[in-house]
N, CA, C and O of each residue as an XYZ file, in Angstrom:
628
protein
N       7.146     13.288     -6.321
C       5.890     12.758     -6.784
C       5.841     11.260     -6.495
O       6.805     10.542     -6.761
N       4.735     10.796     -5.960
C       4.556      9.384     -5.647
C       4.253      8.613     -6.930
O       3.384      9.019     -7.700
N       4.960      7.503     -7.170
C       4.674      6.729     -8.377
C       3.307      6.058     -8.287
O       2.804      5.782     -7.198
N       2.725      5.803     -9.440
C       1.430      5.120     -9.497
C       1.579      3.697     -8.972
O       2.664      3.120     -9.045
N       0.497      3.127     -8.444
C       0.546      1.726     -8.023
C       0.865      0.822     -9.219
O       0.687      1.216    -10.371
N       1.333     -0.379     -8.930
C       1.694     -1.325     -9.987
C       0.458     -1.775    -10.765
O      -0.675     -1.615    -10.311
N       0.701     -2.333    -11.931
C      -0.406     -2.846    -12.741
C      -1.127     -3.975    -12.009
O      -2.348     -4.092    -12.111
N      -0.390     -4.807    -11.271
C      -1.024     -5.879    -10.498
C      -1.954     -5.287     -9.437
O      -3.087     -5.740     -9.279
N      -1.476     -4.286     -8.720
C      -2.279     -3.622     -7.696
C      -3.569     -3.089     -8.309
O      -4.655     -3.319     -7.777
N      -3.452     -2.379     -9.424
C      -4.619     -1.785    -10.064
C      -5.576     -2.849    -10.589
O      -6.792     -2.670    -10.521
N      -5.046     -3.952    -11.111
C      -5.884     -5.050    -11.592
C      -6.721     -5.618    -10.451
O      -7.932     -5.791    -10.589
N      -6.072     -5.907     -9.324
C      -6.770     -6.501     -8.177
C      -7.805     -5.525     -7.613
O      -8.931     -5.924     -7.314
N      -7.435     -4.258     -7.468
C      -8.398     -3.252     -6.999
C      -9.595     -3.205     -7.947
O     -10.742     -3.172     -7.502
N      -9.329     -3.201     -9.240
C     -10.409     -3.153    -10.224
C     -11.329     -4.353    -10.145
O     -12.550     -4.203    -10.198
N     -10.761     -5.537    -10.020
C     -11.577     -6.756     -9.928
C     -12.451     -6.749     -8.672
O     -13.633     -7.088     -8.735
N     -11.872     -6.364     -7.538
C     -12.648     -6.317     -6.298
C     -13.701     -5.212     -6.345
O     -14.829     -5.407     -5.892
N     -13.336     -4.060     -6.889
C     -14.300     -2.968     -7.023
C     -15.493     -3.424     -7.866
O     -16.645     -3.202     -7.494
N     -15.212     -4.057     -8.991
C     -16.277     -4.524     -9.876
C     -17.185     -5.522     -9.153
O     -18.409     -5.420     -9.240
N     -16.596     -6.481     -8.444
C     -17.387     -7.488     -7.722
C     -18.237     -6.839     -6.630
O     -19.413     -7.169     -6.472
N     -17.639     -5.916     -5.881
C     -18.382     -5.238     -4.811
C     -19.464     -4.334     -5.383
O     -20.583     -4.302     -4.871
N     -19.142     -3.605     -6.434
C     -20.122     -2.714     -7.062
C     -21.318     -3.515     -7.565
O     -22.464     -3.095     -7.403
N     -21.054     -4.654     -8.168
C     -22.129     -5.522     -8.659
C     -22.984     -6.029     -7.491
O     -24.213     -6.008     -7.564
N     -22.340     -6.478     -6.427
C     -23.079     -7.004     -5.272
C     -23.950     -5.931     -4.625
O     -25.099     -6.199     -4.275
N     -23.423     -4.730     -4.465
C     -24.140     -3.681     -3.738
C     -25.115     -2.882     -4.601
O     -25.805     -1.996     -4.097
N     -25.176     -3.185     -5.878
C     -26.135     -2.493     -6.736
C     -27.543     -2.714     -6.185
O     -27.947     -3.851     -5.942
N     -28.280     -1.639     -5.991
C     -29.648     -1.672     -5.447
C     -29.712     -2.136     -3.994
O     -30.765     -2.592     -3.549
N     -28.617     -2.031     -3.245
C     -28.610     -2.447     -1.842
C     -28.342     -1.280     -0.893
O     -28.148     -1.508      0.301
N     -28.325     -0.078     -1.367
C     -28.142      1.122     -0.539
C     -26.774      1.190      0.142
O     -26.632      1.799      1.202
N     -25.786      0.571     -0.465
C     -24.400      0.756     -0.057
C     -23.658      1.240     -1.297
O     -24.011      0.878     -2.419
N     -22.637      2.052     -1.094
C     -21.946      2.704     -2.198
C     -20.466      2.353     -2.138
O     -19.853      2.381     -1.071
N     -19.902      2.025     -3.292
C     -18.524      1.556     -3.371
C     -17.674      2.626     -4.062
O     -18.010      3.099     -5.148
N     -16.570      2.996     -3.414
C     -15.645      3.990     -3.952
C     -14.238      3.412     -3.943
O     -13.898      2.577     -3.104
N     -13.419      3.875     -4.899
C     -12.018      3.461     -4.878
C     -11.120      4.686     -4.904
O     -11.517      5.761     -5.353
N      -9.912      4.501     -4.416
C      -8.949      5.598     -4.323
C      -8.668      6.167     -5.707
O      -8.667      5.438     -6.699
N      -8.432      7.462     -5.766
C      -8.348      8.398     -4.645
C      -9.730      8.848     -4.178
O     -10.521      9.375     -4.960
N     -10.004      8.635     -2.906
C     -11.277      9.006     -2.276
C     -10.986      9.212     -0.798
O     -10.612      8.268     -0.101
N     -11.153     10.436     -0.316
C     -10.815     10.755      1.069
C     -11.888     10.287      2.041
O     -13.083     10.484      1.820
N     -11.435      9.666      3.119
C     -12.294      9.293      4.243
C     -11.811     10.107      5.439
O     -10.669      9.970      5.878
N     -12.689     10.951      5.956
C     -12.375     11.842      7.072
C     -12.817     11.167      8.364
O     -13.990     10.827      8.520
N     -11.890     10.974      9.283
C     -12.175     10.287     10.537
C     -11.962     11.242     11.699
O     -10.989     11.996     11.733
N     -12.882     11.198     12.648
C     -12.823     12.117     13.780
C     -13.356     11.441     15.028
O     -14.370     10.744     14.983
N     -12.677     11.645     16.130
C     -13.124     11.091     17.414
C     -14.350     11.819     17.943
O     -15.101     11.276     18.753
N     -14.552     13.055     17.482
C     -15.637     13.882     18.029
C     -16.576     14.392     16.944
O     -17.237     15.414     17.131
N     -16.643     13.693     15.812
C     -17.521     14.079     14.701
C     -17.255     15.488     14.186
O     -18.174     16.167     13.729
N     -16.009     15.928     14.257
C     -15.618     17.235     13.722
C     -14.888     16.996     12.402
O     -13.659     17.034     12.337
N     -15.663     16.751     11.365
C     -15.072     16.331     10.096
C     -14.449     17.469      9.301
O     -13.644     17.222      8.404
N     -14.806     18.707      9.613
C     -14.152     19.832      8.942
C     -12.708     19.973      9.426
O     -11.854     20.500      8.714
N     -12.447     19.498     10.639
C     -11.089     19.453     11.191
C     -10.880     18.017     11.696
O     -10.901     17.777     12.903
N     -10.677     17.063     10.774
C     -10.612     15.658     11.167
C      -9.328     15.310     11.915
O      -8.312     15.996     11.804
N      -9.410     14.233     12.672
C      -8.219     13.709     13.339
C      -7.339     12.944     12.349
O      -6.114     12.947     12.464
N      -7.973     12.292     11.380
C      -7.253     11.509     10.375
C      -7.984     11.605      9.043
O      -9.207     11.736      8.993
N      -7.210     11.536      7.968
C      -7.761     11.404      6.618
C      -7.035     10.227      5.978
O      -5.806     10.199      5.927
N      -7.803      9.257      5.491
C      -7.221      8.078      4.854
C      -7.817      7.925      3.456
O      -8.876      8.473      3.150
N      -7.120      7.176      2.628
C      -7.600      6.857      1.286
C      -7.462      5.354      1.069
O      -6.497      4.898      0.455
N      -8.430      4.584      1.575
C      -8.352      3.143      1.331
C      -8.469      2.849     -0.164
O      -9.041      3.639     -0.914
N      -7.929      1.720     -0.588
C      -8.052      1.349     -1.995
C      -9.519      1.241     -2.390
O      -9.907      1.668     -3.478
N     -10.335      0.669     -1.506
C     -11.780      0.565     -1.728
C     -12.475      0.858     -0.410
O     -12.028      0.420      0.650
N     -13.572      1.601     -0.483
C     -14.407      1.876      0.691
C     -15.859      1.593      0.329
O     -16.338      2.005     -0.728
N     -16.555      0.886      1.216
C     -17.989      0.637      1.063
C     -18.694      1.421      2.153
O     -18.426      1.237      3.340
N     -19.593      2.293      1.740
C     -20.306      3.172      2.667
C     -21.788      2.852      2.580
O     -22.392      2.951      1.511
N     -22.369      2.468      3.707
C     -23.774      2.052      3.729
C     -24.694      3.097      4.347
O     -25.886      2.845      4.524
N     -24.163      4.248      4.673
C     -24.967      5.365      5.160
C     -24.736      6.531      4.201
O     -23.711      7.209      4.267
N     -25.695      6.754      3.316
C     -25.523      7.770      2.271
C     -25.267      9.160      2.843
O     -24.646      9.993      2.181
N     -25.736      9.422      4.061
C     -25.532     10.734      4.682
C     -24.052     11.016      4.956
O     -23.667     12.172      5.129
N     -23.227      9.978      4.997
C     -21.791     10.159      5.210
C     -21.077     10.666      3.962
O     -19.981     11.220      4.054
N     -21.690     10.481      2.806
C     -21.042     10.828      1.546
C     -21.241     12.315      1.277
O     -22.366     12.805      1.179
N     -20.125     13.012      1.163
C     -20.138     14.449      0.890
C     -19.327     14.704     -0.381
O     -18.686     13.798     -0.914
N     -19.366     15.923     -0.846
C     -18.695     16.256     -2.101
C     -17.212     15.887     -2.094
O     -16.681     15.431     -3.106
N     -16.549     16.082     -0.965
C     -15.101     15.838     -0.935
C     -14.712     14.456     -0.424
O     -13.524     14.183     -0.253
N     -15.686     13.572     -0.173
C     -15.360     12.220      0.265
C     -16.397     11.640      1.191
O     -17.596     11.685      0.914
N     -15.924     11.091      2.302
C     -16.784     10.420      3.277
C     -16.473     10.954      4.663
O     -15.314     10.995      5.076
N     -17.504     11.361      5.375
C     -17.355     11.782      6.766
C     -17.706     10.603      7.668
O     -18.858     10.174      7.720
N     -16.728     10.095      8.360
C     -16.955      8.992      9.284
C     -16.532      7.667      8.687
O     -16.182      7.582      7.510
N     -16.567      6.631      9.515
C     -16.049      5.333      9.092
C     -16.939      4.627      8.075
O     -18.145      4.505      8.290
N     -16.358      4.162      6.970
C     -17.105      3.291      6.065
C     -17.447      1.983      6.780
O     -16.926      1.709      7.862
N     -18.301      1.197      6.189
C     -18.642     -0.108      6.755
C     -17.538     -1.124      6.475
O     -17.247     -1.984      7.306
N     -16.930     -1.016      5.297
C     -15.897     -1.958      4.857
C     -14.809     -1.184      4.134
O     -15.099     -0.299      3.330
N     -13.552     -1.517      4.420
C     -12.432     -0.979      3.648
C     -11.547     -2.123      3.176
O     -11.433     -3.163      3.826
N     -10.926     -1.898      2.026
C     -10.026     -2.879      1.425
C      -8.709     -2.180      1.125
O      -8.687     -1.091      0.551
N      -7.621     -2.811      1.516
C      -6.282     -2.334      1.166
C      -5.550     -3.459      0.439
O      -5.470     -4.582      0.937
N      -5.017     -3.148     -0.737
C      -4.211     -4.093     -1.502
C      -2.751     -3.759     -1.220
O      -2.296     -2.648     -1.491
N      -2.030     -4.717     -0.678
C      -0.640     -4.483     -0.291
C       0.249     -4.238     -1.501
O       0.114     -4.880     -2.543
N       1.148     -3.301     -1.329
C       2.241     -3.054     -2.263
C       3.506     -3.124     -1.421
O       3.444     -2.884     -0.215
N       4.651     -3.445     -2.015
C       5.872     -3.497     -1.205
C       6.097     -2.224     -0.396
O       6.578     -2.282      0.736
N       5.754     -1.082     -0.970
C       6.004      0.184     -0.276
C       4.961      0.507      0.794
O       5.196      1.384      1.624
N       3.808     -0.184      0.796
C       2.745      0.138      1.762
C       2.403     -1.001      2.711
O       1.562     -0.826      3.594
N       3.028     -2.156      2.555
C       2.626     -3.341      3.318
C       2.663     -3.114      4.825
O       1.689     -3.415      5.516
N       3.761     -2.593      5.343
C       3.852     -2.376      6.793
C       2.815     -1.373      7.273
O       2.217     -1.553      8.334
N       2.603     -0.329      6.503
C       1.612      0.681      6.871
C       0.207      0.074      6.890
O      -0.572      0.353      7.802
N      -0.123     -0.754      5.892
C      -1.454     -1.360      5.826
C      -1.667     -2.366      6.950
O      -2.755     -2.446      7.519
N      -0.621     -3.138      7.271
C      -0.735     -4.147      8.332
C      -0.712     -3.535      9.726
O      -1.318     -4.081     10.648
N      -0.034     -2.432      9.890
C       0.119     -1.849     11.226
C      -0.673     -0.565     11.401
O      -1.709     -0.552     12.067
N      -0.188      0.505     10.808
C      -0.783      1.824     11.035
C      -2.260      1.879     10.628
O      -3.106      2.294     11.420
N      -2.567      1.467      9.410
C      -3.965      1.527      8.965
C      -4.833      0.542      9.734
O      -5.983      0.848     10.048
N      -4.302     -0.630     10.040
C      -5.048     -1.619     10.817
C      -5.550     -0.989     12.117
O      -6.735     -1.080     12.440
N      -4.656     -0.358     12.849
C      -5.037      0.239     14.136
C      -5.893      1.493     13.963
O      -6.776      1.757     14.778
N      -5.638      2.256     12.918
C      -6.487      3.426     12.650
C      -7.909      2.981     12.342
O      -8.861      3.521     12.905
N      -8.063      2.010     11.464
C      -9.400      1.534     11.104
C     -10.103      0.912     12.304
O     -11.310      1.078     12.481
N      -9.352      0.207     13.116
C      -9.920     -0.384     14.333
C     -10.362      0.709     15.302
O     -11.457      0.641     15.859
N      -9.520      1.706     15.502
C      -9.813      2.802     16.429
C     -11.094      3.536     16.047
O     -11.869      3.934     16.917
N     -11.313      3.715     14.744
C     -12.496      4.447     14.292
C     -13.681      3.527     13.995
O     -14.678      3.948     13.409
N     -13.557      2.278     14.404
C     -14.672      1.332     14.377
C     -15.180      1.012     12.968
O     -16.388      0.916     12.752
N     -14.275      0.848     12.025
C     -14.655      0.364     10.700
C     -14.925     -1.125     10.856
O     -14.047     -1.882     11.271
N     -16.129     -1.539     10.525
C     -16.619     -2.872     10.882
C     -15.822     -4.000     10.238
O     -15.563     -5.019     10.879
N     -15.434     -3.828      8.983
C     -14.735     -4.916      8.304
C     -13.563     -4.355      7.500
O     -13.671     -3.311      6.858
N     -12.435     -5.078      7.554
C     -11.201     -4.659      6.888
C     -10.626     -5.858      6.158
O     -10.394     -6.908      6.757
N     -10.398     -5.697      4.860
C      -9.762     -6.741      4.068
C      -8.346     -6.281      3.723
O      -8.145     -5.161      3.254
N      -7.379     -7.147      3.958
C      -6.002     -6.901      3.531
C      -5.691     -7.912      2.432
O      -5.722     -9.122      2.658
N      -5.391     -7.401      1.244
C      -5.132     -8.246      0.085
C      -3.626     -8.360     -0.097
O      -2.947     -7.376     -0.391
N      -3.118     -9.564      0.079
C      -1.693     -9.857     -0.043
C      -1.465    -10.505     -1.405
O      -1.592    -11.721     -1.550
N      -1.129     -9.690     -2.400
C      -0.985    -10.213     -3.756
C       0.240    -11.114     -3.895
O       0.230    -12.040     -4.706
N       1.286    -10.859     -3.123
C       2.500    -11.679     -3.212
C       2.212    -13.128     -2.839
O       2.752    -14.050     -3.450
N       1.363    -13.328     -1.840
C       1.026    -14.678     -1.383
C      -0.342    -15.141     -1.867
O      -0.805    -16.220     -1.499
N      -0.994    -14.309     -2.702
C      -2.303    -14.636     -3.283
C      -3.317    -14.999     -2.202
O      -3.958    -16.049     -2.246
N      -3.442    -14.078     -1.215
C      -4.362    -14.297     -0.097
C      -5.094    -13.006      0.247
O      -4.599    -11.905      0.006
N      -6.281    -13.169      0.816
C      -7.020    -12.033      1.358
C      -7.378    -12.363      2.796
O      -7.999    -13.389      3.075
N      -6.977    -11.478      3.710
C      -7.287    -11.621      5.130
C      -8.495    -10.739      5.428
O      -8.484     -9.542      5.142
N      -9.529    -11.334      6.003
C     -10.748    -10.598      6.340
C     -10.810    -10.453      7.855
O     -10.800    -11.442      8.588
N     -10.874     -9.204      8.311
C     -10.977     -8.900      9.739
C     -12.341     -8.287     10.019
O     -12.863     -7.499      9.230
N     -12.906     -8.667     11.160
C     -14.214     -8.175     11.574
C     -14.089     -7.580     12.974
O     -13.448     -8.158     13.852
N     -14.706     -6.421     13.167
C     -14.651     -5.744     14.460
C     -15.580     -6.443     15.450
O     -16.775     -6.592     15.195
N     -15.022     -6.869     16.578
C     -15.800     -7.514     17.636
C     -15.368     -6.921     18.961
O     -14.199     -6.994     19.340
N     -16.322     -6.335     19.658
C     -16.054     -5.700     20.951
C     -14.902     -4.700     20.855
O     -14.052     -4.634     21.743
N     -14.882     -3.925     19.768
C     -13.911     -2.851     19.614
C     -12.551     -3.250     19.083
O     -11.675     -2.397     18.939
N     -12.349     -4.542     18.784
C     -11.050     -4.996     18.279
C     -11.254     -5.914     17.075
O     -12.234     -6.655     17.002
N     -10.312     -5.850     16.135
C     -10.395     -6.724     14.975
C     -10.049     -8.161     15.349
O      -9.085     -8.428     16.067
N     -10.865     -9.069     14.840
C     -10.608    -10.500     14.925
C     -10.531    -11.015     13.493
O     -11.302    -10.589     12.633
N      -9.615    -11.918     13.242
C      -9.531    -12.472     11.892
C     -10.746    -13.363     11.666
O     -10.948    -14.357     12.364
N     -11.543    -12.989     10.687
C     -12.724    -13.769     10.304
C     -12.286    -14.986      9.496
O     -12.729    -16.106      9.748
N     -11.401    -14.744      8.509
C     -10.924    -15.831      7.652
C      -9.782    -15.320      6.789
O      -9.593    -14.116      6.615
N      -9.025    -16.273      6.253
C      -8.022    -15.983      5.236
C      -8.364    -16.843      4.033
O      -8.575    -18.049      4.156
N      -8.417    -16.207      2.865
C      -8.821    -16.893      1.641
C      -7.683    -16.888      0.639
O      -6.948    -15.909      0.512
N      -7.548    -18.013     -0.080
C      -6.554    -18.135     -1.132
C      -7.195    -18.047     -2.502
O      -8.407    -17.872     -2.629
N      -6.365    -18.170     -3.526
C      -6.813    -17.975     -4.902
C      -7.888    -18.974     -5.328
O      -8.705    -18.654     -6.191
N      -7.908    -20.148     -4.761
C      -8.906    -21.145     -5.153
C     -10.188    -21.054     -4.325
O     -11.117    -21.835     -4.535
N     -10.245    -20.117     -3.395
C     -11.392    -19.990     -2.487
C     -12.406    -18.971     -2.993
O     -12.166    -18.225     -3.943
N     -13.543    -18.976     -2.319
C     -14.557    -17.941     -2.498
C     -14.599    -17.142     -1.212
O     -14.845    -17.693     -0.139
N     -14.360    -15.841     -1.318
C     -14.357    -14.963     -0.150
C     -15.786    -14.743      0.326
O     -16.688    -14.480     -0.470
N     -15.977    -14.856      1.644
C     -17.265    -14.568      2.275
C     -17.044    -13.466      3.301
O     -16.162    -13.559      4.156
N     -17.851    -12.432      3.202
C     -17.760    -11.306      4.123
C     -18.308    -11.695      5.485
O     -19.228    -12.506      5.588
N     -17.741    -11.117      6.519
C     -18.273    -11.304      7.873
C     -19.531    -10.472      8.062
O     -20.466    -10.903      8.737
N     -19.561     -9.291      7.478
C     -20.655     -8.343      7.669
C     -21.811     -8.563      6.702
O     -22.974     -8.439      7.087
N     -21.505     -8.886      5.462
C     -22.521     -9.032      4.423
C     -22.630    -10.513      4.074
O     -21.882    -11.021      3.239
N     -23.552    -11.185      4.712
C     -23.620    -12.653      4.662
C     -23.802    -13.218      3.260
O     -23.338    -14.325      2.988
N     -24.465    -12.491      2.359
C     -24.697    -12.995      1.004
C     -23.551    -12.699      0.044
O     -23.569    -13.155     -1.099
N     -22.567    -11.949      0.491
C     -21.458    -11.576     -0.384
C     -20.490    -12.746     -0.524
O     -19.941    -13.238      0.462
N     -20.295    -13.176     -1.751
C     -19.362    -14.264     -2.054
C     -18.610    -13.890     -3.331
O     -19.224    -13.675     -4.376
N     -17.292    -13.812     -3.246
C     -16.469    -13.418     -4.395
C     -15.476    -14.540     -4.699
O     -14.554    -14.769     -3.917
N     -15.650    -15.245     -5.827
C     -14.644    -16.232     -6.223
C     -13.322    -15.509     -6.517
O     -13.296    -14.526     -7.257
N     -12.247    -16.000     -5.939
C     -10.969    -15.287     -6.032
C     -10.060    -15.772     -7.153
O      -8.985    -15.209     -7.360
N     -10.468    -16.792     -7.870
C      -9.629    -17.350     -8.932
C      -9.126    -16.271     -9.885
O      -7.938    -16.232    -10.205
N     -10.017    -15.398    -10.338
C      -9.619    -14.377    -11.305
C      -9.149    -13.094    -10.637
O      -8.377    -12.334    -11.223
N      -9.607    -12.849     -9.419
C      -9.182    -11.646     -8.696
C      -7.681    -11.699     -8.423
O      -6.984    -10.692     -8.553
N      -7.191    -12.870     -8.048
C      -5.785    -13.027     -7.662
C      -4.949    -13.728     -8.728
O      -3.901    -14.293     -8.415
N      -5.396    -13.700     -9.977
C      -4.722    -14.468    -11.027
C      -3.497    -13.795    -11.633
O      -2.789    -14.425    -12.418
N      -3.225    -12.540    -11.297
C      -2.112    -11.830    -11.929
C      -0.828    -12.634    -11.787
O      -0.531    -13.135    -10.702
N      -0.076    -12.761    -12.848
C       1.183    -13.526    -12.929
C       0.897    -14.975    -12.992
O       1.822    -15.785    -13.064
């Protein structure tokens, strides 16, 4: 049995989920947090997907993608909060998977260093949009009005 994520991980996911949920209220984008399956397919065959992922947070701006068992196709934005046991997977495997399936924006939250790396898809490849620290306000590459002060998001410890 896989152990539950740490309290710090859950705190950060909760804070970001709350901020994103508040921002997207009445904006026709929907925010989900794990466990929530995202079915990815190179040929739109979601009943037999090529990959199934569970990002910590997924923002889906096409309601038609949302099905009873999760999301068919790439969300607009995904967030992964690093844990010691998942850091390499989030930085490598998931990074390339999300890039391959054209997820427009990917945030990697590094709680150990109190930073959030924001990547934006440009010409099929992720480019680092910005890296934000605890004293900064995060600005999305895709959602220009989205601004999240990180002081309390990254305050654990």
